[in-house]
Coordinates of C-alpha atoms and ligand atoms in Angstrom, one line a residue:
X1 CA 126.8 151.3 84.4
X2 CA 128.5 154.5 82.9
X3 CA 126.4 154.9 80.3
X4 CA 122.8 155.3 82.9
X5 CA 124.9 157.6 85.1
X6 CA 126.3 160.1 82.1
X7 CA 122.2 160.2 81.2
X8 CA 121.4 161.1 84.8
X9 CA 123.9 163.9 84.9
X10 CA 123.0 164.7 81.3
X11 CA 118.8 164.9 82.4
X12 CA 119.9 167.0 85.6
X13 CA 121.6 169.5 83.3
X14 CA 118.8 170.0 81.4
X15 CA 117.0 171.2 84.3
X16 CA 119.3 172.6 85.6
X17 CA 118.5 176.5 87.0
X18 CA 120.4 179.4 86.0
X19 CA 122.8 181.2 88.2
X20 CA 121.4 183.2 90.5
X21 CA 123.6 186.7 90.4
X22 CA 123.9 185.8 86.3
X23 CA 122.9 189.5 85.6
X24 CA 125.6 191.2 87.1
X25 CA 127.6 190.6 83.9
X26 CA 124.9 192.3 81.5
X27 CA 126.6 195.6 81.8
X28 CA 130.1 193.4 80.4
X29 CA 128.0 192.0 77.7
X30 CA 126.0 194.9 76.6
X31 CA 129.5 197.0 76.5
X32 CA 131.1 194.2 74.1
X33 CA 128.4 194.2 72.3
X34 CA 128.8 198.3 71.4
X35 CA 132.2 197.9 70.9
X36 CA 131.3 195.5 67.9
X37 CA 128.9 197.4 66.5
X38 CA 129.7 199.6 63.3
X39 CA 130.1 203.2 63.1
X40 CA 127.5 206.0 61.5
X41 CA 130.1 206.9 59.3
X42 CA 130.9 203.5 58.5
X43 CA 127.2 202.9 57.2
X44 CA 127.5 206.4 55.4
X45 CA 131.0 204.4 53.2
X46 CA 128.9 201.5 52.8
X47 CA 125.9 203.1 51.1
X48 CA 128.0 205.4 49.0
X49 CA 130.0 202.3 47.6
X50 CA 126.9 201.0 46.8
X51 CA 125.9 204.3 45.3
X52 CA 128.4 204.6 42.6
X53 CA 129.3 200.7 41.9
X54 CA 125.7 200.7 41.4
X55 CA 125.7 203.7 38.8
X56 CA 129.3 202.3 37.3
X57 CA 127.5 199.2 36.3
X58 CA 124.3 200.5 35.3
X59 CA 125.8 202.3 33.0
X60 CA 126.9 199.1 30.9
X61 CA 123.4 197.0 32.0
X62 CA 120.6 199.5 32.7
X63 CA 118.7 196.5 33.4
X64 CA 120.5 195.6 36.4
X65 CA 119.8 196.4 40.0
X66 CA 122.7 196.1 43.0
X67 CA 121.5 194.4 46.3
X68 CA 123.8 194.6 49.4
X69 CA 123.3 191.5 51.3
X70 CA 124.5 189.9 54.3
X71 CA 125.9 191.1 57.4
X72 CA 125.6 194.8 56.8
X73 CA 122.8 194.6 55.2
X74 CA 120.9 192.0 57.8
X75 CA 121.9 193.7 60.5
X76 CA 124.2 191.5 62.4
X77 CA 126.9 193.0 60.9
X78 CA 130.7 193.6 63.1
X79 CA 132.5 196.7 62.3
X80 CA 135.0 196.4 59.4
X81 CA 133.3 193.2 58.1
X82 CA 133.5 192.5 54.2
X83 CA 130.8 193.6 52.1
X84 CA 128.6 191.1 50.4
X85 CA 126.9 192.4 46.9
X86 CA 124.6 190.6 44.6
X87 CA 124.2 191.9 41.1
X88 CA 120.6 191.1 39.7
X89 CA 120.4 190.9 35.8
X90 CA 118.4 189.0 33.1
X91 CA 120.3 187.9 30.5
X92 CA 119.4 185.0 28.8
X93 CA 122.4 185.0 26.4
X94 CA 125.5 185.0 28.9
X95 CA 126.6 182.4 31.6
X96 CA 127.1 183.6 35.1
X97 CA 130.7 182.9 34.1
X98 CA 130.5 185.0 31.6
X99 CA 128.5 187.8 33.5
X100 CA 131.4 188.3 36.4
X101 CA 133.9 188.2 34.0
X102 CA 132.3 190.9 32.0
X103 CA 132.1 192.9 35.6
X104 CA 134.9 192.6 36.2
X105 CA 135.9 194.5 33.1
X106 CA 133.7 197.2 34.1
X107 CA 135.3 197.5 37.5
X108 CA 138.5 197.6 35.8
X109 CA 137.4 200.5 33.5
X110 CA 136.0 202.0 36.6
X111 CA 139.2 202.5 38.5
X112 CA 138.6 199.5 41.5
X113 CA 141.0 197.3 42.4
X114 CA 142.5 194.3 43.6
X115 CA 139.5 193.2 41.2
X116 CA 139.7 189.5 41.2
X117 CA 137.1 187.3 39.2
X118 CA 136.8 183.7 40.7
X119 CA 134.7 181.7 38.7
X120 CA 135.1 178.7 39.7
X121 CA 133.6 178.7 43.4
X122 CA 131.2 176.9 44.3
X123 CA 129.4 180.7 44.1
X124 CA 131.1 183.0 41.3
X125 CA 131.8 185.8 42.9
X126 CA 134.3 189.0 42.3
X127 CA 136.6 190.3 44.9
X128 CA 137.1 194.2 45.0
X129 CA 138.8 197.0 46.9
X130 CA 137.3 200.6 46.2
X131 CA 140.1 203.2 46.8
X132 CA 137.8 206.0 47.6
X133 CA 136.6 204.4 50.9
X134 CA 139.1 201.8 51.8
X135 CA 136.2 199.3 51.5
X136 CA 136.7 195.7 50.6
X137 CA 133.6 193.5 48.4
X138 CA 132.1 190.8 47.3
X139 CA 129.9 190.5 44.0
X140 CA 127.7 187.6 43.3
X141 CA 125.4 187.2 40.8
X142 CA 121.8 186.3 40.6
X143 CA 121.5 185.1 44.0
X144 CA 118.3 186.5 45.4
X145 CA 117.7 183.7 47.9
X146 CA 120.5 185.0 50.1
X147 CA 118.9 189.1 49.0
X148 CA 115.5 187.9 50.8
X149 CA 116.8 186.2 53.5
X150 CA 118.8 189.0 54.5
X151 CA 115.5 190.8 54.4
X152 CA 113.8 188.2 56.9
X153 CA 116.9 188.4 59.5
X154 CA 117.2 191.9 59.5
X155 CA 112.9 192.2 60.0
X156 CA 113.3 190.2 63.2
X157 CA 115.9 192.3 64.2
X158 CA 113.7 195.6 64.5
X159 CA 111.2 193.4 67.1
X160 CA 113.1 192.8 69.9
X161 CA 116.7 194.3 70.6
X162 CA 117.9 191.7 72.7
X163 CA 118.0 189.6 69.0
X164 CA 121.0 191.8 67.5
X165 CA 122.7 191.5 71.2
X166 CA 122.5 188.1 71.5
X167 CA 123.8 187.1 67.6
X168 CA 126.4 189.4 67.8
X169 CA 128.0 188.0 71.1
X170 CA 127.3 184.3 69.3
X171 CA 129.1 185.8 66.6
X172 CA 131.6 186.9 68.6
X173 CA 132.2 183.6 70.2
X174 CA 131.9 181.4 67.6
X175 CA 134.6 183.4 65.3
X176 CA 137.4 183.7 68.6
X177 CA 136.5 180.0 69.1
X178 CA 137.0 179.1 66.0
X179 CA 134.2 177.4 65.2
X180 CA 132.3 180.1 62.3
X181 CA 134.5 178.2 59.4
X182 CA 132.0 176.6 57.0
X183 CA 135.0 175.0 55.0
X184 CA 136.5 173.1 58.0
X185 CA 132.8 172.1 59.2
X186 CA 131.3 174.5 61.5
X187 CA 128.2 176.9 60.9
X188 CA 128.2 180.1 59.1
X189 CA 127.2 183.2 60.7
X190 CA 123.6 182.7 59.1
X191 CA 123.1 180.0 60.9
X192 CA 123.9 181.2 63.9
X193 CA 121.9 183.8 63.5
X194 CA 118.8 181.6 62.7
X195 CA 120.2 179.5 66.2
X196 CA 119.4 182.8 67.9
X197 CA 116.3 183.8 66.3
X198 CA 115.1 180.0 67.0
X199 CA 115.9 180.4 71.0
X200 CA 113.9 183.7 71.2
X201 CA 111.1 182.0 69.6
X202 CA 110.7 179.2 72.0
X203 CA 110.9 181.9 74.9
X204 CA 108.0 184.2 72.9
X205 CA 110.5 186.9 72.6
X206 CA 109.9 186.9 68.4
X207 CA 106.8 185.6 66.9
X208 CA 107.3 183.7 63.9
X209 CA 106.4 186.2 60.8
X210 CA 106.3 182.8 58.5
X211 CA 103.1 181.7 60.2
X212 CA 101.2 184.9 59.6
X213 CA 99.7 186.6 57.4
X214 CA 102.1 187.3 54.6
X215 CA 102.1 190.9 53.8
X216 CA 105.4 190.0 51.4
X217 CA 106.0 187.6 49.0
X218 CA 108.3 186.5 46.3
X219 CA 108.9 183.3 44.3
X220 CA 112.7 183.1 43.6
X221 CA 113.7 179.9 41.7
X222 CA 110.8 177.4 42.9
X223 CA 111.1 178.6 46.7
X224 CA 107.9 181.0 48.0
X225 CA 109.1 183.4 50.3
X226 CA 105.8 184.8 51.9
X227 CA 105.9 186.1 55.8
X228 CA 104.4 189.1 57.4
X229 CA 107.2 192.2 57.2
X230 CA 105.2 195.2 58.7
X231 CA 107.3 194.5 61.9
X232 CA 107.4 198.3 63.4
X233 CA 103.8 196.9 64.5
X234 CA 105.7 194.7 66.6
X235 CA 108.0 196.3 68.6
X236 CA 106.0 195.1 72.5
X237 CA 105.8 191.4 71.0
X238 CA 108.4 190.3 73.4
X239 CA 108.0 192.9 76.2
X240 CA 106.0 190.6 78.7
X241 CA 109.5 188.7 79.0
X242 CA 112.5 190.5 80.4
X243 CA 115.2 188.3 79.8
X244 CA 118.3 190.2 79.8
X245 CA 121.5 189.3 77.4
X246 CA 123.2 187.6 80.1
X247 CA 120.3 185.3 80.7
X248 CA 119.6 184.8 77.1
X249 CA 123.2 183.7 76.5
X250 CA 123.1 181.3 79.4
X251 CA 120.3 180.1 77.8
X252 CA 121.2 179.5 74.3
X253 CA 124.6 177.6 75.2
X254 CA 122.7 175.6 77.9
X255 CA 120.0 174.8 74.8
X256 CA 123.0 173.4 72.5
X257 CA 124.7 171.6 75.1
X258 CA 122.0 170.1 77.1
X259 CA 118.3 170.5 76.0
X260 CA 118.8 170.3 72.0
X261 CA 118.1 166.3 71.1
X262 CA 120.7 166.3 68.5
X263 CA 119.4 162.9 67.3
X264 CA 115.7 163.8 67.1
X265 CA 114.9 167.7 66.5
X266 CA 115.3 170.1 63.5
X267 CA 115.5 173.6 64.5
X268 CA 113.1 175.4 62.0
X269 CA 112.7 179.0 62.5
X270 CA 110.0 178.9 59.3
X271 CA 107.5 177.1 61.4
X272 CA 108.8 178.3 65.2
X273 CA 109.1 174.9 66.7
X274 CA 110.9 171.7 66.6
X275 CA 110.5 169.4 64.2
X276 CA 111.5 165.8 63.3
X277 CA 114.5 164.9 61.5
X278 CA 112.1 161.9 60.5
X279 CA 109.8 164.0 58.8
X280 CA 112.3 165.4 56.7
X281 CA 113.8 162.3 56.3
X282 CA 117.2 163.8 57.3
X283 CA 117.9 160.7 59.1
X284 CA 120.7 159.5 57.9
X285 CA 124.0 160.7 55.4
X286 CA 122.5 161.3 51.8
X287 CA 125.6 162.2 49.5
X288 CA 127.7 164.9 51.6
X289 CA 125.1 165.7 53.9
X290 CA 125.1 164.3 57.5
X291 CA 122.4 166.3 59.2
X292 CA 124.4 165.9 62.8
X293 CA 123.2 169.1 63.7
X294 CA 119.5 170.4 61.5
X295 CA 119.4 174.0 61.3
X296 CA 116.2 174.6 58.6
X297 CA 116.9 177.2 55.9
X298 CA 113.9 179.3 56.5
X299 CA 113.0 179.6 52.7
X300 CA 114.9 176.5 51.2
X301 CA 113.4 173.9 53.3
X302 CA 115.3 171.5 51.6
X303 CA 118.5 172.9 52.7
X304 CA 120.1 171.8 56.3
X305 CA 122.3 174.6 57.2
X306 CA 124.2 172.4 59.5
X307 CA 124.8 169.3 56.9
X308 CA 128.8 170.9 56.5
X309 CA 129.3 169.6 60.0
X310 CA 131.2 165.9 60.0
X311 CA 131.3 163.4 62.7
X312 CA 134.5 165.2 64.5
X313 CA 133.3 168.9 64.1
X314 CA 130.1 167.8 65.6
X315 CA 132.1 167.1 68.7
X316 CA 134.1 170.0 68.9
X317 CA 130.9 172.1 68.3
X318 CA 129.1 170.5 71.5
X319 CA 132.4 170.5 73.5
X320 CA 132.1 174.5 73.0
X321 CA 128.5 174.5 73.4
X322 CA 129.1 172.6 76.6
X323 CA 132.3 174.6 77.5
X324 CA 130.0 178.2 77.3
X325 CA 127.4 177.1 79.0
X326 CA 130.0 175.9 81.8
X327 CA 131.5 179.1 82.2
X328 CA 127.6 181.3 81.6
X329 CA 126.6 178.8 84.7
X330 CA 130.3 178.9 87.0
X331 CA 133.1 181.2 86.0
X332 CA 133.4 184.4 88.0
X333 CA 134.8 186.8 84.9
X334 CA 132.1 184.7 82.1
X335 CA 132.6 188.1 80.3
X336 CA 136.2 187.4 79.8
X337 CA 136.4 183.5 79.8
X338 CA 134.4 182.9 77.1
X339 CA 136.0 184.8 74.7
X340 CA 139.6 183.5 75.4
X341 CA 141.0 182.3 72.3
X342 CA 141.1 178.6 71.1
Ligands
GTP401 P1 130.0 187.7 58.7 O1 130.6 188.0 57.4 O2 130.6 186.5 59.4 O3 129.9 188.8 59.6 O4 128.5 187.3 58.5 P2 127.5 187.2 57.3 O5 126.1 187.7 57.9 O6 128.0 188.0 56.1 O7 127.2 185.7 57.1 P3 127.6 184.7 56.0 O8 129.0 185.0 55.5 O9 127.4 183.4 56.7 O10 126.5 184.8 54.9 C1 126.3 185.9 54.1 C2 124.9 185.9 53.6 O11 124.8 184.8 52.6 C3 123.8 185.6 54.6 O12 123.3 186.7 55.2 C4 122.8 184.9 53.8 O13 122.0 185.8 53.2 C5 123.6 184.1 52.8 N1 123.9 182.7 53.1 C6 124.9 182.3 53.8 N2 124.9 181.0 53.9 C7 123.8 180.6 53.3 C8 123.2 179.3 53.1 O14 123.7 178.2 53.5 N3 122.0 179.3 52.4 C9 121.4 180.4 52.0 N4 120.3 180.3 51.3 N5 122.0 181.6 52.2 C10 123.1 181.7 52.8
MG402 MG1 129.9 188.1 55.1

């Protein structure tokens, strides 16, 4: 019946060998990928902003400290991308309401604009724009799980080069696709991030730092964030494997389209293999989360990074999985194909 012969051409897939001539395109990606990447003197605007917001609001709260966060601080970072801040303060008397409205005062006082304090997302944030270097932010507060993961994504970045490559063509993809919109059910950049990181572990391209010996550590709320961080004495980890970006990309859509078991597996970067959605018990819907697709927060094991996707996006996510790896495996331009728009 139809439902054997879809399997059979579903199991030859999986096996299914890479293209032969595939790394004639890795001068295409490898050029995309510079022409994403953000400037010296861009850097130079972010760390001043951070500079003088940071000395603007100590002034008020001494006691404070400003962490950039994120994708310019992680690493994976496009140019012009927004800049994410979290302001770290103890104060038992005020509300985090209370705390970004306050800031937002400060910023005011402090000549900012376009200052705009929402309070009632699901995380507080305020929106800025600094006129001395045309640069737009974001301020949270008190948020230091998303501080130390940045940490962790932008330490396996400085192991093997092909991982900042390889996120920021997914990256690419995934935002001219339209499918990097958390609000209408696809994955956040972090997560595909920790898809990438995930792929270069199974291929021993990245070690997992969470399984050695932790030479960091920090306890924020109740999670332990422990994993070994002295990664400059990893830089050969991944030489014995020369991969090159095409290949890796081929790879990576052919894993979400064909090899992930989307019923089964839990992708868990923490651990660096695949584990059961059983174990977790993320079997089935619990409240909003539908675990049709189990990307493992690497510090907040709790936390499915894929439970925003519903039962249609789930579809159009593997129909684009399925439609990369089509064009990685057949097209003759894949360099162009896969980044025409949705
Ligand atoms: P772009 O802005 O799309 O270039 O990417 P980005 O790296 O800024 O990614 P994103 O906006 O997805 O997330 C910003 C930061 O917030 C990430 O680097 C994480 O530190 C943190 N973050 C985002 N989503 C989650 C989440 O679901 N859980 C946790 N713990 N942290 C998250
Ligand atoms: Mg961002």
């Amino acid at each position: 019946g139809h439902h054997v012969s879809s399997q059979r051409i579903r199991f030859q897939r999986r096996n299914r060998p890479c293209r032969y001539d595939i790394d004639r395109f890795t001068p295409n990606f490898l050029s995309i990928f510079e022409s994403l990447m953000p400037s010296e003197e861009e850097i130079a605007k972010q760390k001043q902003l951070l500079t003088s917001l940071s000395r603007l609001i100590n002034t008020e709260w001494p006691n404070s400290k400003l962490y950039l966060y994120g994708s310019c601080a992680n690493s994976f970072g496009f140019s012009n991308s927004d800049i994410d801040l979290c302001l770290s303060i103890d104060d038992k008397e005020m509300s985090k309401v209370d705390i970004i409205l306050k800031l937002a005062d400060i910023l005011q006082a402090g000549n900012l604009q376009n200052i705009q304090p929402l309070t009632r997302a699901r995380v507080p944030i305020v929106k800025l724009m600094d006129p001395e270097t045309g640069l737009s932010c974001d301020i949270c507060v008190n948020n230091l799980l998303a501080v130390v993961n940045t940490k962790l994504l932008r330490d396996y970045a400085q192991i093997d080069r092909r991982l900042r490559q390889l996120a920021f063509i997914v990256k690419h993809w995934a935002k001219i696709r339209c499918v990097n919109e958390t609000y209408q059910g696809t994955l956040s950049s972090y997560a595909y991030v920790i898809m990438c990181i995930h792929l270069l572990q199974l291929r021993r391209i990245l070690p997992c730092l969470q399984e050695m010996e932790a030479t960091y550590y920090v306890k924020v709320d109740e999670n332990n964030c422990a994993y070994f961080d002295q990664v400059e004495k990893l830089n050969n980890y991944g030489a014995h494997n020369r991969d090159t970006i095409s290949r890796l990309l081929w790879a990576f859509f052919h894993y979400w389209a064909y090899e992930h078991d989307y019923t089964r597996d839990v992708i868990s970067i923490r651990t660096g293999r695949i584990i059961s959605k059983e174990r977790k018990d993320w079997t089935r819907r619990v409240g909003n989360d539908r675990h049709l697709i189990c990307i493992e927060d690497p510090f907040e094991i709790s936390h499915d990074l894929g439970r925003v996707v519903d039962k249609f996006t789930i579809k159009i996510l593997r129909e684009e999985f399925e439609r990369a790896a089509n064009i990685l495996q057949f097209d003759p331009n894949p360099s162009i194909t896969l980044f025409e728009p949705y």
